Short mmCIF file of C-alpha atoms in Angstrom, two decimals:
data_model
loop_
_atom_site.label_atom_id
_atom_site.label_comp_id
_atom_site.label_asym_id
_atom_site.label_seq_id
_atom_site.Cartn_x
_atom_site.Cartn_y
_atom_site.Cartn_z
CA MET A 1 95.84 -9.71 -136.97
CA ALA A 2 92.45 -11.40 -137.03
CA PRO A 3 91.23 -13.27 -133.94
CA ARG A 4 90.74 -17.00 -134.20
CA PRO A 5 87.33 -18.20 -135.37
CA HIS A 6 84.92 -19.02 -132.57
CA THR A 7 81.32 -20.02 -131.99
CA TYR A 8 78.85 -18.08 -129.85
CA ARG A 9 76.08 -20.13 -128.24
CA CYS A 10 73.09 -19.00 -126.16
CA PRO A 11 72.38 -21.33 -123.21
CA ALA A 12 68.80 -19.99 -122.94
CA CYS A 13 67.39 -20.40 -126.49
CA HIS A 14 70.22 -22.43 -128.13
CA TRP A 15 70.93 -19.84 -130.85
CA SER A 16 74.47 -20.20 -132.20
CA LYS A 17 76.71 -18.51 -134.72
CA THR A 18 80.26 -19.20 -135.84
CA VAL A 19 82.32 -16.17 -136.78
CA ALA A 20 85.64 -15.96 -138.58
CA PRO A 21 86.64 -12.27 -138.37
CA ARG A 22 88.81 -10.95 -141.19
CA SER A 23 90.55 -8.38 -138.97
CA ASP A 24 90.88 -7.29 -135.36
CA ALA A 25 88.26 -4.57 -135.97
CA LEU A 26 85.26 -6.57 -134.76
CA ARG A 27 81.84 -5.49 -136.03
CA TYR A 28 79.04 -5.52 -133.44
CA GLY A 29 76.35 -8.06 -134.41
CA ILE A 30 78.52 -9.54 -137.16
CA ASP A 31 81.83 -10.59 -135.56
CA TYR A 32 80.99 -9.87 -131.91
CA PHE A 33 77.87 -10.65 -129.83
CA PRO A 34 77.71 -9.45 -126.20
CA ALA A 35 74.16 -10.85 -125.86
CA CYS A 36 71.88 -13.21 -127.78
CA PRO A 37 70.24 -11.38 -130.72
CA VAL A 38 67.17 -13.65 -130.41
CA CYS A 39 66.31 -13.65 -126.70
CA GLY A 40 68.72 -11.07 -125.23
CA HIS A 41 70.38 -13.50 -122.80
CA SER A 42 73.82 -12.50 -121.61
CA PRO A 43 76.55 -13.72 -121.37
CA LEU A 44 76.88 -16.09 -124.28
CA GLU A 45 79.02 -19.20 -124.22
CA THR A 46 81.99 -19.07 -126.57
CA GLN A 47 84.36 -21.74 -127.78
CA ALA A 48 86.97 -22.20 -130.49
CA ALA A 49 85.32 -23.12 -133.78
CA SER A 50 86.02 -26.47 -135.39
CA PRO A 51 87.39 -26.54 -138.95
CA VAL A 52 83.97 -27.65 -140.24
CA GLN A 53 82.22 -24.76 -138.45
CA VAL A 54 84.74 -22.30 -139.89
CA SER A 55 84.23 -23.62 -143.42
CA LEU A 56 80.45 -23.40 -143.13
CA ALA A 57 80.62 -19.85 -141.72
CA LYS A 58 82.87 -18.70 -144.56
CA LEU A 59 80.62 -20.36 -147.15
CA ALA A 60 77.54 -18.65 -145.66
CA GLU A 61 79.31 -15.28 -145.80
CA GLN A 62 80.21 -15.78 -149.47
CA ILE A 63 76.64 -16.73 -150.33
CA LYS A 64 75.34 -13.59 -148.57
CA ARG A 65 77.72 -11.46 -150.65
CA LEU A 66 76.58 -13.11 -153.90
CA LEU A 67 72.91 -12.51 -153.08
CA ARG A 68 73.34 -8.77 -152.47
#
């Protein structure tokens, strides 16, 4: 069962990413971020993603797949 979509946000540099995992096997740096990939700050803030954020994240993932 896939976890609910959520948004990671870095309080130091304001990087953010919304993830909508397809399964419970979370991929490091894709579905799961223990620290900010930009500045290395840890821990990141997390919150439930809004429906708009989820839609945009899924659209971005589809575009990435098409461009490969």
